[in-house]
Coordinates of C-alpha atoms and ligand atoms in Angstrom, one line a residue:
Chain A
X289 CA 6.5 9.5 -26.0
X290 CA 9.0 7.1 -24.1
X291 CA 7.7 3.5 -24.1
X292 CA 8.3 1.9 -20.5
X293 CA 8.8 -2.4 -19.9
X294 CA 9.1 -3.9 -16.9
X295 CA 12.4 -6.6 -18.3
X296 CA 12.8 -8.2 -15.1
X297 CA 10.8 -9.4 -12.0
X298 CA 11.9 -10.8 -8.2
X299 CA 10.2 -11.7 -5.6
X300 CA 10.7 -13.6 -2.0
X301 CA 8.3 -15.9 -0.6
X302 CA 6.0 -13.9 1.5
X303 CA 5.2 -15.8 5.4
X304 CA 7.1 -15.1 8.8
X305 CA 11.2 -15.2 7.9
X306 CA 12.3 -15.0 11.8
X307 CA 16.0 -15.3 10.6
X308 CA 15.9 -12.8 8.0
X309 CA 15.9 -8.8 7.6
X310 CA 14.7 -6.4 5.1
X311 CA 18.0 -5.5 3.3
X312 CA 18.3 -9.4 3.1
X313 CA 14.6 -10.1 1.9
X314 CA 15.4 -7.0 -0.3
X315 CA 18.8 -8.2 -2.1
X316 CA 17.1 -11.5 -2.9
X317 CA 14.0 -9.9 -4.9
X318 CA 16.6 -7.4 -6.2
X319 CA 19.2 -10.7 -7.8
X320 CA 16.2 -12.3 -8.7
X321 CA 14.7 -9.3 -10.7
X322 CA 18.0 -8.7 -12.3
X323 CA 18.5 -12.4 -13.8
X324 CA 14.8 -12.5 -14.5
X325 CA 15.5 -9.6 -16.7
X326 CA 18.8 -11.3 -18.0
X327 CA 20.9 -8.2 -18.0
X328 CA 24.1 -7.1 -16.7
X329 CA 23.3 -5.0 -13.5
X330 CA 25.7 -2.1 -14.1
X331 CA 22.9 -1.2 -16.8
X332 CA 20.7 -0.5 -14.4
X333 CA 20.9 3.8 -13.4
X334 CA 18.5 4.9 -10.6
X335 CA 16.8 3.0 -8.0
X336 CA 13.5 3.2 -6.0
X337 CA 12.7 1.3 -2.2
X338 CA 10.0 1.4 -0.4
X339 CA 9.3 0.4 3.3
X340 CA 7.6 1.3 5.8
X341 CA 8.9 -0.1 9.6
X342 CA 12.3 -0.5 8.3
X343 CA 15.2 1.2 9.3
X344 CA 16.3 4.1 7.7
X345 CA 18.5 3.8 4.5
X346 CA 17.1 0.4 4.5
X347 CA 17.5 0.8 0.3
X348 CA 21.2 1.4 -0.1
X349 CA 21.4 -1.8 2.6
X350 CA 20.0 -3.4 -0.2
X351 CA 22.2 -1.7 -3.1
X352 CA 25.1 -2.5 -0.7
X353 CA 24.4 -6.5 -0.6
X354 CA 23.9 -6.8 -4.3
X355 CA 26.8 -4.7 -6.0
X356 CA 25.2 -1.9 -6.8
X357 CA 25.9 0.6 -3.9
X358 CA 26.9 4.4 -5.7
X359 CA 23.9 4.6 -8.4
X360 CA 21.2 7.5 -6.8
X361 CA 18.4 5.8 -4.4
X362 CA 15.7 6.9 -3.0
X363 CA 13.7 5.3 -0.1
X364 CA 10.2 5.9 -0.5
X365 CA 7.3 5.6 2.7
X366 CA 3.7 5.8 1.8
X367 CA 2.5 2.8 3.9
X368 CA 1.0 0.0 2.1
X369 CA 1.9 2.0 -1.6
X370 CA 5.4 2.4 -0.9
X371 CA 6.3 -0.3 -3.5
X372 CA 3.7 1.2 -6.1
X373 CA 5.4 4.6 -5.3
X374 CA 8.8 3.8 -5.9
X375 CA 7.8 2.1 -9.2
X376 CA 6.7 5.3 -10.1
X377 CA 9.4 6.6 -9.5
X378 CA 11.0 4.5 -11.9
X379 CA 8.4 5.2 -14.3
X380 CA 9.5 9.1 -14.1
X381 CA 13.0 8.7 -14.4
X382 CA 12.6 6.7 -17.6
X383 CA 10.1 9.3 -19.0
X384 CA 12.1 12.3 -18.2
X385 CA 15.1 10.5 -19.3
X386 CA 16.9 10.3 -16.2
X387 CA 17.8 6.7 -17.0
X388 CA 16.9 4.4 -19.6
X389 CA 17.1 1.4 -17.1
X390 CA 15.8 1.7 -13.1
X391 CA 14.8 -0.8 -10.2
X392 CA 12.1 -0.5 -8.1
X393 CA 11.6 -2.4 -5.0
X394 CA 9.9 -2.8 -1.8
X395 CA 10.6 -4.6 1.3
X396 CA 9.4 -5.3 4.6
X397 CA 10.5 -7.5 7.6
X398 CA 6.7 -6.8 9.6
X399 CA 7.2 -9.7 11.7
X400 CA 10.6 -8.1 13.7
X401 CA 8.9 -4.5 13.3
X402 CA 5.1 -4.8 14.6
X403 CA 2.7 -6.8 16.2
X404 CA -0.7 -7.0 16.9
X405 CA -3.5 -4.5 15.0
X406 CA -2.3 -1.4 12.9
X407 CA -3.3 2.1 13.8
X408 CA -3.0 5.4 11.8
X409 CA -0.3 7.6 12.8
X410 CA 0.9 8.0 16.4
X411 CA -0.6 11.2 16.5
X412 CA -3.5 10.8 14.6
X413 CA -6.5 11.8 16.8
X414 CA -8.5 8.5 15.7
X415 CA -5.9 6.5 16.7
X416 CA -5.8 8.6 20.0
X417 CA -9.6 7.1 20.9
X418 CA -9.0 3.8 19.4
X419 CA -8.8 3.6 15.9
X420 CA -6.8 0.5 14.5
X421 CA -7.4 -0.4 10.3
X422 CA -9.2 -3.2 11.1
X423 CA -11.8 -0.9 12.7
X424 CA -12.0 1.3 10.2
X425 CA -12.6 -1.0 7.5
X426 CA -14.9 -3.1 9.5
X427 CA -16.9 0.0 9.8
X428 CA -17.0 0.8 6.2
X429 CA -18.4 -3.1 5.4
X430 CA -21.2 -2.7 8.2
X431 CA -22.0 0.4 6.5
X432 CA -21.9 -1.3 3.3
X433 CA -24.1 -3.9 4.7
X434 CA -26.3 -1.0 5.7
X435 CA -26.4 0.2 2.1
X436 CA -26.4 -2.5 0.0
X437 CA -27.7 -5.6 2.0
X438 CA -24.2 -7.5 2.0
X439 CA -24.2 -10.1 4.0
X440 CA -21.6 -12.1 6.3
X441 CA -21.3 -14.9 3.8
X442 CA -20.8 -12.5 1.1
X443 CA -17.7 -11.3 2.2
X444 CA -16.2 -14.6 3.4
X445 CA -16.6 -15.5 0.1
X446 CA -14.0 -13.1 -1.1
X447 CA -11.1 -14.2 1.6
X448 CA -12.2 -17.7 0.6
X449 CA -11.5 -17.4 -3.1
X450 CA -8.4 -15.6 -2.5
X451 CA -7.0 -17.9 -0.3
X452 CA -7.5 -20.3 -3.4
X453 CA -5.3 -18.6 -5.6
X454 CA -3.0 -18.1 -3.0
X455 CA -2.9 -21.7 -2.7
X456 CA -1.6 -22.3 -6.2
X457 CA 1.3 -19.3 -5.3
X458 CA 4.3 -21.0 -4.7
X459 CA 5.3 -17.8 -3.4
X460 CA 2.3 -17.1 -0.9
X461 CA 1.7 -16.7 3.0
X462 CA -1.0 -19.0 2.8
X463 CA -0.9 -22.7 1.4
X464 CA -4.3 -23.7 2.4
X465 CA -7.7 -23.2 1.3
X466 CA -10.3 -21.7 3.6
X467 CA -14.5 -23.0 3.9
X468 CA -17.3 -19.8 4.3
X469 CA -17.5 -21.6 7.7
X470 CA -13.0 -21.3 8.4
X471 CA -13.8 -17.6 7.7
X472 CA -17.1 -17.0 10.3
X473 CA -15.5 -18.9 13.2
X474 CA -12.3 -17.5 13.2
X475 CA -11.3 -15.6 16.3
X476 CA -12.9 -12.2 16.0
X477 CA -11.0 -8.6 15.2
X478 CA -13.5 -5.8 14.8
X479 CA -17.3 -6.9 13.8
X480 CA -18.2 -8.4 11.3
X481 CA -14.7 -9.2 10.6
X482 CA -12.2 -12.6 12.1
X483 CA -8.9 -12.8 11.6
X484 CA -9.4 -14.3 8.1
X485 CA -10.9 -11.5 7.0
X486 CA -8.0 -9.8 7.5
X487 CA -4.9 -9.9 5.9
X488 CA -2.0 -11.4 7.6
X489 CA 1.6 -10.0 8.8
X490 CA 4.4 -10.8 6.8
X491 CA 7.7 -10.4 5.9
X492 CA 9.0 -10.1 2.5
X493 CA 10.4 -8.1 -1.0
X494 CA 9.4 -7.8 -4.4
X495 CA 11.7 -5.9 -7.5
X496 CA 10.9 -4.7 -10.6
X497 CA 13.4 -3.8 -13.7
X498 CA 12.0 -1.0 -15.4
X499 CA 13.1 0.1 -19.7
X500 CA 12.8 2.1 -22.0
X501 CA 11.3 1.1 -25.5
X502 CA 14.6 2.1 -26.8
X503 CA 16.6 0.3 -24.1
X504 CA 14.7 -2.8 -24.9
X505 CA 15.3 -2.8 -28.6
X506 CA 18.6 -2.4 -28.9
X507 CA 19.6 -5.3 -26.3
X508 CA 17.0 -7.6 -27.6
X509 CA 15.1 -7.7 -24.4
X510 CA 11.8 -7.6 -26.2
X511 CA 10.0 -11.7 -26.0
X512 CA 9.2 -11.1 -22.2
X513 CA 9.1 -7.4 -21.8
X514 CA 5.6 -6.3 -20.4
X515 CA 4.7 -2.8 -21.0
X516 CA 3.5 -0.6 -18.1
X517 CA 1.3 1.9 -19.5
X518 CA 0.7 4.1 -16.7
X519 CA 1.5 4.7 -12.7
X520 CA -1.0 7.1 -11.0
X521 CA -0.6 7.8 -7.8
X522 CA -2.6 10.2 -5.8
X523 CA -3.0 11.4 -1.9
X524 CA -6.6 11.4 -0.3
X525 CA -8.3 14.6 -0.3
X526 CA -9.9 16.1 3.1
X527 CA -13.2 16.1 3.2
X528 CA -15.2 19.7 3.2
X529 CA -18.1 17.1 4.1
X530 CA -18.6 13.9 5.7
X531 CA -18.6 11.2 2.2
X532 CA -19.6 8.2 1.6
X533 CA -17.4 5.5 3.2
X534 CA -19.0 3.1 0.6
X535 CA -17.3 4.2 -2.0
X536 CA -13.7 5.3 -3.3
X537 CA -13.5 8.8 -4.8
X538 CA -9.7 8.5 -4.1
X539 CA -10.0 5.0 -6.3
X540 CA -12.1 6.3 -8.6
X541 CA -9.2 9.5 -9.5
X542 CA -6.5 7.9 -9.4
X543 CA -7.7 5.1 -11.9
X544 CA -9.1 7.6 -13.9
X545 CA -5.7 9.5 -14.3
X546 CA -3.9 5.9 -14.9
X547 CA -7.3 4.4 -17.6
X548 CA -6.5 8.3 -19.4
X549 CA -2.8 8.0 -19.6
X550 CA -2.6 4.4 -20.4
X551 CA -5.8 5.3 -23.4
X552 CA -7.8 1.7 -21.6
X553 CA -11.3 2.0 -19.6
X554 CA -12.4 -0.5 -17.4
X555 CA -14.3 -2.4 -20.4
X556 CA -10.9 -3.2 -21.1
X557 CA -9.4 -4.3 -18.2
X558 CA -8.9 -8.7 -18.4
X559 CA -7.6 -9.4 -14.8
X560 CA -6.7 -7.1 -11.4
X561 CA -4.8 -7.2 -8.6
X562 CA -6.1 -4.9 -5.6
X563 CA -5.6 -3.7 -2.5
X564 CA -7.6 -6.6 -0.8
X565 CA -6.4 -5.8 2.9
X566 CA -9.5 -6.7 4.1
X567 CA -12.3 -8.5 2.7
X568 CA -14.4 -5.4 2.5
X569 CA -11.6 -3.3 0.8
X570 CA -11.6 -5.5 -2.6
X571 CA -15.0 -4.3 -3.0
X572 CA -14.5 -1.0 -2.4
X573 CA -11.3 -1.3 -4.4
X574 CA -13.3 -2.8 -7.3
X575 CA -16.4 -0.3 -7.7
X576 CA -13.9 2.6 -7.3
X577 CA -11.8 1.3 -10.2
X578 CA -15.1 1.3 -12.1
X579 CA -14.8 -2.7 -12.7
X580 CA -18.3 -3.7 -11.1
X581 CA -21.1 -1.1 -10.5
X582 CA -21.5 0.0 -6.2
X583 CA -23.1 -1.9 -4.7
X584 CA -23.2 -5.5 -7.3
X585 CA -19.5 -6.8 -6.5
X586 CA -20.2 -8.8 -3.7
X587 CA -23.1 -11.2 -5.6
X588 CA -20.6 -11.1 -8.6
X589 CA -17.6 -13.0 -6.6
X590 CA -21.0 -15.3 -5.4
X591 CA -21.6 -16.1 -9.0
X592 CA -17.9 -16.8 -9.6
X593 CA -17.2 -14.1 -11.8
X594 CA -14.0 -12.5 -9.9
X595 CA -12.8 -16.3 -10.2
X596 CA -9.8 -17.7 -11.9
X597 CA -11.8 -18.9 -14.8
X598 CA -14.4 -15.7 -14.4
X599 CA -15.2 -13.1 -16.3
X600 CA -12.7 -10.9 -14.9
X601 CA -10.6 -12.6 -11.9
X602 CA -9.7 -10.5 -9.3
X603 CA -6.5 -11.2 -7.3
X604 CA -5.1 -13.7 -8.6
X605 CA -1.7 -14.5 -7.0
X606 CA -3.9 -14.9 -3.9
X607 CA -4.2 -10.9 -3.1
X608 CA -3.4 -9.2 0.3
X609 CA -5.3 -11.9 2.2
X610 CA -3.7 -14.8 1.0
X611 CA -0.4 -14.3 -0.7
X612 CA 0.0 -12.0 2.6
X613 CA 1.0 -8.6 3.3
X614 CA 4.9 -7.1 4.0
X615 CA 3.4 -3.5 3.3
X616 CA 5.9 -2.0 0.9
X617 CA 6.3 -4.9 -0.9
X618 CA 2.9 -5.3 -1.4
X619 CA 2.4 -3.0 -4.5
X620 CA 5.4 -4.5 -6.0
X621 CA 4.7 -7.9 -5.7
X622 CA 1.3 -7.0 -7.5
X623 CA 3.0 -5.6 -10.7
X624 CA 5.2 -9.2 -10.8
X625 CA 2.0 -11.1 -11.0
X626 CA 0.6 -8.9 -14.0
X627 CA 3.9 -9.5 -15.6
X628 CA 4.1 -12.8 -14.8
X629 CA 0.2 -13.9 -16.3
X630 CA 1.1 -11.0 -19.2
X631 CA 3.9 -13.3 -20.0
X632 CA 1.7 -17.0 -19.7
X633 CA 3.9 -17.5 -16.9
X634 CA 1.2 -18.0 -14.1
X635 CA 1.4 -22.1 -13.8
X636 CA -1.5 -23.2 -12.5
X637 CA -3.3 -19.9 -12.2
X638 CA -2.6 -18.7 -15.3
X639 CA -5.5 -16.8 -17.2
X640 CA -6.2 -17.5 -20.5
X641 CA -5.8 -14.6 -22.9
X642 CA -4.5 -12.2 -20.2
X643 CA -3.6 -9.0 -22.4
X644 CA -4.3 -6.2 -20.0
X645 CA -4.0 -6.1 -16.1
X646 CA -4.4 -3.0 -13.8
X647 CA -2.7 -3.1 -10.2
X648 CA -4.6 -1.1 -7.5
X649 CA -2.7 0.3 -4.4
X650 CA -3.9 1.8 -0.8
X651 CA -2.4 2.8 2.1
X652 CA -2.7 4.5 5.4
X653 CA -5.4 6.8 7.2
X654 CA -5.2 10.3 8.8
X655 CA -8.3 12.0 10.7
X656 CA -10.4 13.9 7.9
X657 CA -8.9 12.5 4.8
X658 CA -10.4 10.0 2.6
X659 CA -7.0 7.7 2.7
X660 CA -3.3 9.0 2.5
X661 CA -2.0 7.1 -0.9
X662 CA -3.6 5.7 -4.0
X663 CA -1.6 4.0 -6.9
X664 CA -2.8 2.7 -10.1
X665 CA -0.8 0.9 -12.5
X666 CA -1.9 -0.2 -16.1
X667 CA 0.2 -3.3 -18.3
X668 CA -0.4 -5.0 -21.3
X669 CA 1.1 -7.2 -23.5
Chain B
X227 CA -5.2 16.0 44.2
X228 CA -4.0 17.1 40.8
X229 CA -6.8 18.2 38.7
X230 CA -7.7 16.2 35.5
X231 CA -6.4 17.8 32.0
X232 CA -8.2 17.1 28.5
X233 CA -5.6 14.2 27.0
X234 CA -6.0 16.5 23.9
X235 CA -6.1 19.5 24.8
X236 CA -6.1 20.8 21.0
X237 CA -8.9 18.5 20.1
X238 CA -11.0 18.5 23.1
X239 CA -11.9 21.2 26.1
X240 CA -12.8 19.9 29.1
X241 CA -15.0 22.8 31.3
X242 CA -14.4 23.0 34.7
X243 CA -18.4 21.3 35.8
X244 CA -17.1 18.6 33.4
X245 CA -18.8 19.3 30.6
X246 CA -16.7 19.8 26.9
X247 CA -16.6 20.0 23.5
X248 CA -14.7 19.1 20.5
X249 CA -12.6 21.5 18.8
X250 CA -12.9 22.5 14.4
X251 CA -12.3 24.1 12.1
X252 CA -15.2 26.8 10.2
X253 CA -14.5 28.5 7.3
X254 CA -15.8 32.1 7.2
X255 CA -16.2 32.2 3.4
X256 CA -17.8 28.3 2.5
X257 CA -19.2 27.4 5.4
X258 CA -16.8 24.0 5.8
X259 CA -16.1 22.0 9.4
X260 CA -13.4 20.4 9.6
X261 CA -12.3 17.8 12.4
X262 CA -9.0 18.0 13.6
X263 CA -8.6 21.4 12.8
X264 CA -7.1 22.7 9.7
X265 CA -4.6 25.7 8.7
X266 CA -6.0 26.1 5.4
X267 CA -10.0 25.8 3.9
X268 CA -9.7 22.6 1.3
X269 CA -12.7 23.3 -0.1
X270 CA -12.1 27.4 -1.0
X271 CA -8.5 27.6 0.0
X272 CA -9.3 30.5 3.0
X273 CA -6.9 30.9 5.0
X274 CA -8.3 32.5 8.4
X275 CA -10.2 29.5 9.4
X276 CA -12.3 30.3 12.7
X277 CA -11.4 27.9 15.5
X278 CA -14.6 27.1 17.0
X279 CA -16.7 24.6 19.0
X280 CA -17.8 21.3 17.6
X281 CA -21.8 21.0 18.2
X282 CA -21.4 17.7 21.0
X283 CA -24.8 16.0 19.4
X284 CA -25.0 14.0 16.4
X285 CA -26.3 10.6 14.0
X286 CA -23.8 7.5 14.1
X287 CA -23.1 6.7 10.7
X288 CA -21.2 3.4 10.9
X289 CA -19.7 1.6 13.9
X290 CA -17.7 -1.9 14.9
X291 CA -17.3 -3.9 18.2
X292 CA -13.0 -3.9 18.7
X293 CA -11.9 -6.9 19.8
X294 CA -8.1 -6.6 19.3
X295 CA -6.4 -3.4 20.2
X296 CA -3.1 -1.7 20.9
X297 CA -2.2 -2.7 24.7
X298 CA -3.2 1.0 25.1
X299 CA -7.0 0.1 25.2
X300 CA -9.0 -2.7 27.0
X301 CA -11.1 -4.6 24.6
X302 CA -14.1 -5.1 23.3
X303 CA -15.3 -2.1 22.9
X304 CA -17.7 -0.2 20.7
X305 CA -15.9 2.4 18.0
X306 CA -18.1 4.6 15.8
X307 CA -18.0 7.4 13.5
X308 CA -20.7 10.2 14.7
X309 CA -21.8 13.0 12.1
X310 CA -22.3 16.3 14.0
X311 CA -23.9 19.3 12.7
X312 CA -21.5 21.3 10.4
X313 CA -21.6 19.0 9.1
X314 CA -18.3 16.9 10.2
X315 CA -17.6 13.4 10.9
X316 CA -15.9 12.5 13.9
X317 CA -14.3 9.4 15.4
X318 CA -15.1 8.1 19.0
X319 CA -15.7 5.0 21.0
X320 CA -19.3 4.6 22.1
X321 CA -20.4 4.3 25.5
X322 CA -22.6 1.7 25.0
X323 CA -23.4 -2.3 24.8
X324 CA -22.9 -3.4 21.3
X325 CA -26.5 -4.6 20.8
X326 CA -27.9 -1.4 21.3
X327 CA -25.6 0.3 19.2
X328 CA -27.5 0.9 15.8
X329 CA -26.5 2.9 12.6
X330 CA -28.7 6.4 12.6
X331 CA -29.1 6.6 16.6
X332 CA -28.4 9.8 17.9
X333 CA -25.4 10.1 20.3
X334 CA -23.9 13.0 22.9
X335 CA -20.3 14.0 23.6
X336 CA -20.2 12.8 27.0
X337 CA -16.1 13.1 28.7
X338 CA -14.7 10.7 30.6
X339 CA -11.6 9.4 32.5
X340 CA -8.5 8.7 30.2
X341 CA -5.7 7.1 32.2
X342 CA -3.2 9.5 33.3
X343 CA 0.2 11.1 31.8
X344 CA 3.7 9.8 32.4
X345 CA 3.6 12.5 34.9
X346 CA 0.3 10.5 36.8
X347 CA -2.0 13.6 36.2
X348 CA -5.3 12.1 35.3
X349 CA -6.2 12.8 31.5
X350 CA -10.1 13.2 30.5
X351 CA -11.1 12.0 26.8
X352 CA -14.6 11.5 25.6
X353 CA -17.2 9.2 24.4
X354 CA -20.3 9.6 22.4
X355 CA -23.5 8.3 24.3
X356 CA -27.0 7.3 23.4
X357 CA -29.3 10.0 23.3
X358 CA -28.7 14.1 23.3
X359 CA -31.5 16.6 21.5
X360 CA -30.9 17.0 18.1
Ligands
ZN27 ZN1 -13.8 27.4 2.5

């Protein structure tokens, strides 16, 4: 079985880049990737970008600014796991021996693109009466509150230790810690949520380097390579019955395809980055990915165990909510933090003894379905 | 006058006395709804899915007050997700004030104006309303 590393990661700074555009957010992570990894870029074979409100062939834009225009690229849309998606595609190549080196990156200039509150599709018929993702996720935590006796405070908490991390990210949206109270007074979006409980719109890019085993041995790559183990990905089923909106079957697969191929469970599991797009979500995310039992996440993060420092801290680089949001870069960006605290290369939010991460991606919503694209993605040391 | 057209006319029928009904899915061999409608059964994988009318009473199973929107719709208003008998979960705003919106109330279809096209005929869309026999 082909062994796959991830030899080299980039990233921008997430935040509002007014002056900037994808293809140039893009060519930065991509250079930055490509030194991190130390190797000379005609190496690399096939290439993966995702984004979302970009313009199309915004990937070979990218390939074009950095020298490496003629190699095949695909561009990859699946909302918010556009980056995890074209990592998997990566992934595939290097398994099927396609290419024994690949890039995978997402970008996203969201600021020039969209304003305001996403919807579903155009089309969709939820977003025809109203339906915007804040909405739909508030709806899920009131339910949840219903359920399971959350509470406001509860789920400030989470945006609140996020924002933390974020706040040791050089790298992050947000610089700034947030109080409980920041979190209840801010402007409201869709009940119970404020604008702090959501996660903000940004621009930005994120690249990976992707190896083989072989690759990686015979150029001597091996003191910072960080094996990824698995890359599931998976599309939301329709429902043949109204489910429960409390928690993730679509997590819950998906993990369980990436925990089988990588041979981990969740007892395993030291750190995770999720798809914290709203406070509510890293809950959701969380209990799906079979981390925390339903329903006993939300007193967890209360008791500090989702801390830096905690029994198993979740998100963090500063997650969705604070290190920010440019959609397809998103997923990307979540596999350079694994490899960065896989490495001891974290700073001031490293965790100690970090020897297995998992990277958990969502994105978009279609009448019926449970949620259009899932990605898990397993490293270790 | 030009007479007011359903803004979904796939979705939703709009009667000529005003009243309507949403428009599913059944499946003839499991029994499954489905809301929008669907080609193919996911549940049994039958393809001759019966188009048929949505039952217009149902429970609300979650909801949230919208306070920021697309410029397409005038905020706040109350959005909801309404389980009708099939059963099938549907999406609609809820023609009500947001305290006495609670989780388990029962709600009916009611339809109601929806703007107009780019053509200025007047559209109808609907609303799920407090009360309705279950
Ligand atoms: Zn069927």
């Amino acid at each position: 079985m082909t062994e796959v590393y991830v030899i080299g990661i980039g990233m921008t700074e997430f935040g509002k880049h007014p002056d900037r555009t994808a293809a140039d957010l893009g060519a930065e992570a991509v250079r930055g990737a490509i030194h991190d990894a130390g190797i000379d870029p005609r190496a690399i074979e096939t290439a993966y970008a995702g984004h979302v409100f970009q313009p199309m062939v915004t990937g070979q834009q990218v390939l074009a600014q950095v020298g490496l225009a003629g190699i095949p690229l695909a561009n990859v849309e699946n909302a918010c796991s556009s980056g995890s998606t074209a990592i998997r595609g990566s992934f595939i190549d290097l398994l099927a021996g396609v290419a024994d080196v690949s890039l995978a990156f997402g970008t996203e200039h969201l600021t020039g693109a969209f304003k305001g509150a996403f919807t579903p599709g155009e089309d969709d018929p939820e977003a025809a009466v109203g339906a915007t993702m804040p909405a739909v996720y508030a709806m899920r935590a009131r339910r949840y509150m219903e359920e399971f006796g959350l509470t406001r405070e509860q789920l400030a908490r989470i945006s609140v230790k996020n924002k933390r991390n974020a706040a040791l990210n050089p790298l992050a949206h947000f610089k700034k810690d947030v109080t409980i109270d920041d979190v209840l007074m801010a402007k409201p979006i869709a009940e119970p949520f404020g604008l702090l409980d959501c996660s903000p719109v940004s621009d930005g890019a994120a690249a990976v380097v992707l190896a083989t085993g072989d690759w990686v041995r015979r150029h001597g790559e091996q003191s910072r390579a960080i094996r990824l183990r698995a890359s599931a990905l998976r599309t939301g089923k329709v429902e043949t019955a109204p489910s429960s909106m409390t928690f993730e079957e679509l997590t819950r697969d998906t993990a369980n395809d990436a925990y089988e191929a990588a041979g981990v469970g969740p007892e395993d599991i030291d750190f995770a980055e999720v798809h914290d797009c709203f406070t509510i979500a890293e809950v959701l995310r969380i209990e799906g990915l079979g981390l925390w039992e339903q329903g006993t996440y939300p007193a967890a993060v209360e008791r500090g165990e989702a801390d830096l420092g905690g029994r198993l801290p979740v998100n963090p680089s500063g997650g969705l909510l604070g290190k920010g949001h440019p959609l397809a870069a998103t997923g990307v960006a979540q596999v350079v933090e694994l490899v960065k605290q896989l490495r001891g290369d974290a700073g001031s939010r490293q965790i100690d003894g970090a020897r297995v991460g998992i990277a958990h991606c969502r994105g978009g919503k279609a009448a019926g379905v449970e949620g259009a694209a899932c990605t898990v993605q397993i490293l270790t040391t | 006058m030009t007479t007011a057209v359903s803004f979904r006319p796939r979705d939703l029928v709009v009667n000529e006395d005003g009243t309507g009904h949403l428009v599913g899915s059944r499946c003839p061999t499991c029994g499954a709804h489905y809301f929008p409608t669907r080609q193919v059964c996911a549940g049994c994988l039958t393809e001759d899915l019966e188009t048929i009318p949505l039952p217009t009473t149902g429970t609300l199973y979650t909801y949230t007050v919208v306070h920021r929107s697309t410029p397409a719709f005038e905020t706040p208003y109350v959005l909801g997700y309404v389980d009708l008998p099939g059963p099938v979960r549907v999406m609609g705003q809820i023609d009500a004030e947001p305290d006495d919106v609670e989780i388990g109330m029962t709600v009916e279809l009611e339809i109601v104006p929806w703007g107009t096209d780019e053509e200025g005929t007047p559209l109808l869309g609907y609303r799920f309303a407090p009360g309705g026999e279950r």
